[in-house]
Amino acid sequence: MEYLELNNKVRCPAVGIGTYQLSPAQARTSVREALKMGYSLVDTANAYVNERAVGRGIRESGVPREDVFLSTKLWPSEYENENAVDETLGRLGVSYVDLLYLHQPAGNWLAGYRMLEKAVREGKARAIGISNFEGKYLDALEKTWEIVPQFIQVEAHPYYTQRELRRTLDQYGIRLMSWYPLGHGDRSLIGEPVFREIGEKYGKTPAQVILRWHTQMGFAVIPGSRSTEHIRENLDILDFTLTPEEMAMIACLDRGERYYHRTDSQLEQFALWKPSFETE
């Protein structure tokens, strides 16, 4: 495994297993099998409604808790719940998480961020982060944080490399964790000839080449899958290195094109919606 050193000296694996859109049963199985294969980064969230299952998968894997880098996210409707962190830890069945995010810049996100900072001081989170805090939201947070975040989780892939955002991140040593790393099922991205050509050189699939691009960009990447075969393939990217020329070829694909476009009305709804934790 390769690791990223965070701005607080905590080390995070570069490749992990994501659990977005996985049912509790699927998340439990995927996490358990991924950890057995050698993964050590696991990402979940309140909103995925599978934290209990993720916790069970970790325990069933037989991997010691201290060898798992566990990441989760608080949902906006929890930002003013003073027990939100403890309740999240309870669902996961752990005494701390390695990385605790705010999931969206909605609701009283400043109260939420103060809760993250409190979690760090109390030893309930080793690192903290923000998810989807781009543009004006990151600008506003930058003026108020007491502890600089270690991570931001945002959409990133070769069509959308977050070039502008990374200028701000670099100032503070904030790391980027990619979601939609393979283009959210867009066959045109995976089908780009450059990935096939590079893959043929190294004996890798186009998806493996893209994931390797993420790690060499300095991003952590957390592809999720229900398929044990795909989970294994997603980890099998650390035995080759893209050359500077190959990275430059991939850079030419950046066209500032993202797949997810959030609206202000969606943010308002995010603040109102509460995950049904009892259904896990």
Tab-separated table of C-alpha atoms in Angstrom:
chain	number	residue	atom	x	y	z
A	1	MET	CA	0.000	0.000	0.000
A	2	GLU	CA	1.030	3.577	-0.607
A	3	TYR	CA	0.237	6.277	1.937
A	4	LEU	CA	-0.487	9.993	1.978
A	5	GLU	CA	0.922	12.035	4.836
A	6	LEU	CA	-1.693	14.516	6.035
A	7	ASN	CA	-1.056	18.023	7.327
A	8	ASN	CA	-1.335	16.736	10.912
A	9	LYS	CA	1.201	13.918	10.238
A	10	VAL	CA	-1.451	11.168	10.222
A	11	ARG	CA	-0.921	8.698	7.359
A	12	CYS	CA	-3.804	7.623	5.125
A	13	PRO	CA	-3.813	4.771	2.589
A	14	ALA	CA	-3.994	5.987	-1.002
A	15	VAL	CA	-6.550	3.372	-2.104
A	16	GLY	CA	-9.700	2.406	-0.236
A	17	ILE	CA	-13.110	0.815	-0.526
A	18	GLY	CA	-16.127	3.103	-0.859
A	19	THR	CA	-19.643	2.110	0.213
A	20	TYR	CA	-21.829	4.707	-1.537
A	21	GLN	CA	-25.034	3.158	-2.924
A	22	LEU	CA	-24.300	-0.178	-1.248
A	23	SER	CA	-27.063	-1.769	0.800
A	24	PRO	CA	-26.155	-2.793	4.354
A	25	ALA	CA	-25.713	-6.412	3.243
A	26	GLN	CA	-23.541	-5.398	0.281
A	27	ALA	CA	-21.465	-2.986	2.366
A	28	ARG	CA	-20.836	-5.616	5.010
A	29	THR	CA	-19.611	-8.132	2.445
A	30	SER	CA	-17.573	-5.666	0.372
A	31	VAL	CA	-15.800	-4.228	3.416
A	32	ARG	CA	-15.076	-7.635	4.907
A	33	GLU	CA	-13.654	-9.039	1.667
A	34	ALA	CA	-11.735	-5.851	0.811
A	35	LEU	CA	-9.955	-5.849	4.158
A	36	LYS	CA	-9.062	-9.509	3.724
A	37	MET	CA	-7.502	-8.627	0.338
A	38	GLY	CA	-5.245	-5.959	1.801
A	39	TYR	CA	-7.313	-2.788	1.754
A	40	SER	CA	-7.069	-0.682	4.890
A	41	LEU	CA	-9.090	2.462	4.025
A	42	VAL	CA	-12.889	2.201	4.370
A	43	ASP	CA	-15.264	5.078	3.602
A	44	THR	CA	-18.914	5.391	4.622
A	45	ALA	CA	-21.365	8.107	5.747
A	46	ASN	CA	-24.482	8.745	7.804
A	47	ALA	CA	-26.375	9.260	4.536
A	48	TYR	CA	-25.397	5.858	3.129
A	49	VAL	CA	-27.356	4.245	5.983
A	50	ASN	CA	-24.879	1.368	6.172
A	51	GLU	CA	-22.533	2.382	9.018
A	52	ARG	CA	-23.621	-0.524	11.235
A	53	ALA	CA	-22.972	-2.921	8.360
A	54	VAL	CA	-19.559	-1.389	7.704
A	55	GLY	CA	-18.685	-1.876	11.362
A	56	ARG	CA	-19.752	-5.515	11.184
A	57	GLY	CA	-17.694	-6.024	8.020
A	58	ILE	CA	-14.615	-4.621	9.729
A	59	ARG	CA	-15.016	-6.908	12.734
A	60	GLU	CA	-15.704	-9.977	10.584
A	61	SER	CA	-12.585	-9.334	8.480
A	62	GLY	CA	-10.332	-10.204	11.398
A	63	VAL	CA	-8.197	-7.122	10.715
A	64	PRO	CA	-7.349	-5.275	13.951
A	65	ARG	CA	-9.183	-1.961	14.349
A	66	GLU	CA	-5.898	-0.041	14.568
A	67	ASP	CA	-4.948	-1.323	11.105
A	68	VAL	CA	-8.099	0.094	9.477
A	69	PHE	CA	-8.346	3.739	8.403
A	70	LEU	CA	-12.069	4.366	8.888
A	71	SER	CA	-13.750	7.402	7.333
A	72	THR	CA	-17.349	8.570	7.733
A	73	LYS	CA	-19.400	11.735	7.227
A	74	LEU	CA	-21.970	13.622	9.285
A	75	TRP	CA	-25.132	14.576	7.403
A	76	PRO	CA	-26.416	18.223	7.624
A	77	SER	CA	-29.461	17.303	9.707
A	78	GLU	CA	-26.989	16.070	12.349
A	79	TYR	CA	-24.882	19.239	12.536
A	80	GLU	CA	-26.808	20.642	15.496
A	81	ASN	CA	-27.173	17.279	17.253
A	82	GLU	CA	-24.604	17.453	20.043
A	83	ASN	CA	-24.631	13.649	20.234
A	84	ALA	CA	-24.078	13.098	16.511
A	85	VAL	CA	-20.451	11.996	16.806
A	86	ASP	CA	-21.118	9.549	19.637
A	87	GLU	CA	-24.130	8.140	17.805
A	88	THR	CA	-22.057	7.682	14.651
A	89	LEU	CA	-19.329	5.899	16.622
A	90	GLY	CA	-22.006	3.733	18.218
A	91	ARG	CA	-23.399	2.641	14.861
A	92	LEU	CA	-19.899	1.801	13.627
A	93	GLY	CA	-19.051	0.022	16.872
A	94	VAL	CA	-15.796	1.925	17.398
A	95	SER	CA	-14.405	4.394	19.919
A	96	TYR	CA	-12.930	6.711	17.273
A	97	VAL	CA	-12.780	7.247	13.523
A	98	ASP	CA	-9.659	8.068	11.578
A	99	LEU	CA	-11.382	10.675	9.421
A	100	LEU	CA	-14.639	12.535	10.113
A	101	TYR	CA	-16.219	14.741	7.436
A	102	LEU	CA	-19.047	17.192	7.055
A	103	HIS	CA	-20.936	15.732	4.095
A	104	GLN	CA	-22.491	18.866	2.569
A	105	PRO	CA	-22.266	22.666	3.024
A	106	ALA	CA	-25.919	22.803	4.088
A	107	GLY	CA	-27.771	23.694	7.259
A	108	ASN	CA	-25.713	24.994	10.171
A	109	TRP	CA	-22.441	23.737	8.782
A	110	LEU	CA	-20.404	26.015	11.043
A	111	ALA	CA	-21.875	24.266	14.101
A	112	GLY	CA	-21.054	21.001	12.378
A	113	TYR	CA	-17.449	22.002	11.850
A	114	ARG	CA	-17.098	23.044	15.474
A	115	MET	CA	-18.312	19.522	16.329
A	116	LEU	CA	-15.558	18.043	14.149
A	117	GLU	CA	-12.939	20.161	15.896
A	118	LYS	CA	-14.324	19.072	19.262
A	119	ALA	CA	-14.112	15.423	18.150
A	120	VAL	CA	-10.406	15.881	17.392
A	121	ARG	CA	-9.750	17.433	20.796
A	122	GLU	CA	-11.611	14.596	22.523
A	123	GLY	CA	-9.761	11.867	20.609
A	124	LYS	CA	-12.859	10.728	18.728
A	125	ALA	CA	-11.411	11.645	15.312
A	126	ARG	CA	-7.786	11.501	14.221
A	127	ALA	CA	-8.402	13.744	11.214
A	128	ILE	CA	-11.276	15.830	9.866
A	129	GLY	CA	-12.486	16.807	6.450
A	130	ILE	CA	-15.125	18.486	4.335
A	131	SER	CA	-17.067	16.984	1.474
A	132	ASN	CA	-18.402	19.096	-1.406
A	133	PHE	CA	-17.235	22.393	0.143
A	134	GLU	CA	-16.132	24.048	-3.066
A	135	GLY	CA	-16.041	27.688	-4.131
A	136	LYS	CA	-17.751	30.120	-1.772
A	137	TYR	CA	-18.296	27.445	0.878
A	138	LEU	CA	-14.607	26.684	1.201
A	139	ASP	CA	-13.868	30.416	1.186
A	140	ALA	CA	-16.286	30.932	4.098
A	141	LEU	CA	-14.932	27.983	6.077
A	142	GLU	CA	-11.368	29.174	5.570
A	143	LYS	CA	-12.248	32.318	7.544
A	144	THR	CA	-13.647	30.415	10.516
A	145	TRP	CA	-11.774	27.147	11.012
A	146	GLU	CA	-9.691	26.666	14.144
A	147	ILE	CA	-8.280	23.347	12.929
A	148	VAL	CA	-7.383	23.173	9.245
A	149	PRO	CA	-9.091	20.149	7.630
A	150	GLN	CA	-6.917	17.280	6.470
A	151	PHE	CA	-9.132	16.219	3.542
A	152	ILE	CA	-11.726	17.409	1.101
A	153	GLN	CA	-13.828	14.831	-0.712
A	154	VAL	CA	-15.073	16.004	-4.115
A	155	GLU	CA	-15.782	14.804	-7.614
A	156	ALA	CA	-12.492	14.321	-9.474
A	157	HIS	CA	-11.467	12.350	-12.558
A	158	PRO	CA	-9.436	12.952	-15.737
A	159	TYR	CA	-12.274	15.001	-17.276
A	160	TYR	CA	-12.462	17.167	-14.129
A	161	THR	CA	-9.203	17.449	-12.225
A	162	GLN	CA	-10.242	20.201	-9.755
A	163	ARG	CA	-7.375	22.386	-10.955
A	164	GLU	CA	-8.679	25.607	-9.385
A	165	LEU	CA	-9.638	23.990	-6.081
A	166	ARG	CA	-6.205	22.392	-5.762
A	167	ARG	CA	-4.553	25.817	-5.687
A	168	THR	CA	-6.319	26.494	-2.374
A	169	LEU	CA	-5.714	22.997	-1.035
A	170	ASP	CA	-2.001	23.227	-1.714
A	171	GLN	CA	-1.741	26.333	0.480
A	172	TYR	CA	-2.823	24.329	3.533
A	173	GLY	CA	-1.669	20.815	2.682
A	174	ILE	CA	-5.269	19.618	2.425
A	175	ARG	CA	-5.529	16.300	0.601
A	176	LEU	CA	-8.178	15.438	-1.989
A	177	MET	CA	-10.226	12.241	-1.887
A	178	SER	CA	-11.951	11.502	-5.205
A	179	TRP	CA	-15.522	10.450	-5.754
A	180	TYR	CA	-16.815	9.458	-9.194
A	181	PRO	CA	-13.160	8.530	-9.860
A	182	LEU	CA	-14.061	6.491	-12.951
A	183	GLY	CA	-16.640	8.890	-14.360
A	184	HIS	CA	-19.744	7.492	-12.664
A	185	GLY	CA	-20.233	4.791	-15.263
A	186	ASP	CA	-19.519	7.067	-18.236
A	187	ARG	CA	-18.142	4.689	-20.834
A	188	SER	CA	-16.664	7.563	-22.841
A	189	LEU	CA	-14.130	8.266	-20.077
A	190	ILE	CA	-13.038	4.661	-19.596
A	191	GLY	CA	-13.161	4.253	-23.374
A	192	GLU	CA	-10.623	7.003	-24.063
A	193	PRO	CA	-7.930	5.451	-26.321
A	194	VAL	CA	-5.112	6.720	-24.089
A	195	PHE	CA	-6.209	4.458	-21.232
A	196	ARG	CA	-6.430	1.410	-23.459
A	197	GLU	CA	-3.000	2.100	-24.939
A	198	ILE	CA	-1.349	2.630	-21.568
A	199	GLY	CA	-3.160	-0.381	-20.134
A	200	GLU	CA	-1.862	-2.628	-22.895
A	201	LYS	CA	1.680	-1.533	-22.061
A	202	TYR	CA	1.368	-2.487	-18.381
A	203	GLY	CA	-1.123	-5.333	-18.633
A	204	LYS	CA	-3.839	-3.304	-16.898
A	205	THR	CA	-7.438	-2.377	-17.637
A	206	PRO	CA	-8.404	1.216	-18.529
A	207	ALA	CA	-10.082	1.518	-15.104
A	208	GLN	CA	-6.863	0.471	-13.362
A	209	VAL	CA	-4.911	3.066	-15.330
A	210	ILE	CA	-7.373	5.786	-14.281
A	211	LEU	CA	-7.158	4.756	-10.630
A	212	ARG	CA	-3.376	4.801	-10.830
A	213	TRP	CA	-3.593	8.305	-12.309
A	214	HIS	CA	-5.542	9.385	-9.204
A	215	THR	CA	-2.893	8.101	-6.803
A	216	GLN	CA	-0.077	9.689	-8.803
A	217	MET	CA	-1.975	12.983	-8.736
A	218	GLY	CA	-1.701	12.724	-4.951
A	219	PHE	CA	-5.388	11.895	-4.485
A	220	ALA	CA	-6.841	9.201	-2.251
A	221	VAL	CA	-9.319	7.139	-4.221
A	222	ILE	CA	-12.252	5.069	-2.900
A	223	PRO	CA	-14.022	3.145	-5.680
A	224	GLY	CA	-16.903	1.036	-4.428
A	225	SER	CA	-18.155	-2.230	-5.842
A	226	ARG	CA	-20.421	-5.160	-5.075
A	227	SER	CA	-18.136	-7.425	-7.133
A	228	THR	CA	-15.293	-9.186	-5.352
A	229	GLU	CA	-13.453	-9.370	-8.681
A	230	HIS	CA	-13.702	-5.607	-9.218
A	231	ILE	CA	-12.668	-4.906	-5.632
A	232	ARG	CA	-9.545	-7.014	-6.200
A	233	GLU	CA	-8.802	-5.309	-9.537
A	234	ASN	CA	-9.188	-1.843	-8.025
A	235	LEU	CA	-6.419	-2.590	-5.539
A	236	ASP	CA	-4.106	-4.109	-8.150
A	237	ILE	CA	-2.746	-0.749	-9.300
A	238	LEU	CA	0.346	-0.275	-7.174
A	239	ASP	CA	2.771	-2.426	-9.133
A	240	PHE	CA	3.270	-0.001	-12.012
A	241	THR	CA	4.013	3.713	-12.376
A	242	LEU	CA	2.795	6.044	-15.097
A	243	THR	CA	5.630	8.009	-16.718
A	244	PRO	CA	5.635	11.838	-16.785
A	245	GLU	CA	4.820	11.594	-20.498
A	246	GLU	CA	1.812	9.360	-19.806
A	247	MET	CA	0.584	11.685	-17.051
A	248	ALA	CA	0.879	14.581	-19.514
A	249	MET	CA	-1.158	12.669	-22.103
A	250	ILE	CA	-3.912	12.093	-19.550
A	251	ALA	CA	-3.778	15.766	-18.497
A	252	CYS	CA	-4.883	16.695	-22.021
A	253	LEU	CA	-8.278	15.098	-21.282
A	254	ASP	CA	-9.138	17.704	-18.635
A	255	ARG	CA	-12.079	19.684	-19.997
A	256	GLY	CA	-13.603	20.980	-16.791
A	257	GLU	CA	-16.551	18.641	-17.207
A	258	ARG	CA	-18.237	17.259	-14.110
A	259	TYR	CA	-21.099	14.795	-13.798
A	260	TYR	CA	-22.842	16.078	-10.675
A	261	HIS	CA	-24.346	19.564	-10.554
A	262	ARG	CA	-25.770	20.538	-7.173
A	263	THR	CA	-28.385	23.292	-6.841
A	264	ASP	CA	-29.171	25.627	-3.948
A	265	SER	CA	-32.596	24.012	-3.597
A	266	GLN	CA	-30.923	20.629	-3.180
A	267	LEU	CA	-28.778	22.023	-0.371
A	268	GLU	CA	-31.931	23.265	1.338
A	269	GLN	CA	-33.430	19.784	1.095
A	270	PHE	CA	-30.236	18.210	2.422
A	271	ALA	CA	-30.610	20.236	5.607
A	272	LEU	CA	-34.140	18.905	6.121
A	273	TRP	CA	-33.679	15.234	5.254
A	274	LYS	CA	-32.761	12.876	8.089
A	275	PRO	CA	-31.303	9.419	7.390
A	276	SER	CA	-33.395	6.508	8.655
A	277	PHE	CA	-30.745	4.985	10.863
A	278	GLU	CA	-33.153	2.430	12.307
A	279	THR	CA	-33.386	0.740	8.868
A	280	GLU	CA	-29.705	-0.296	8.856
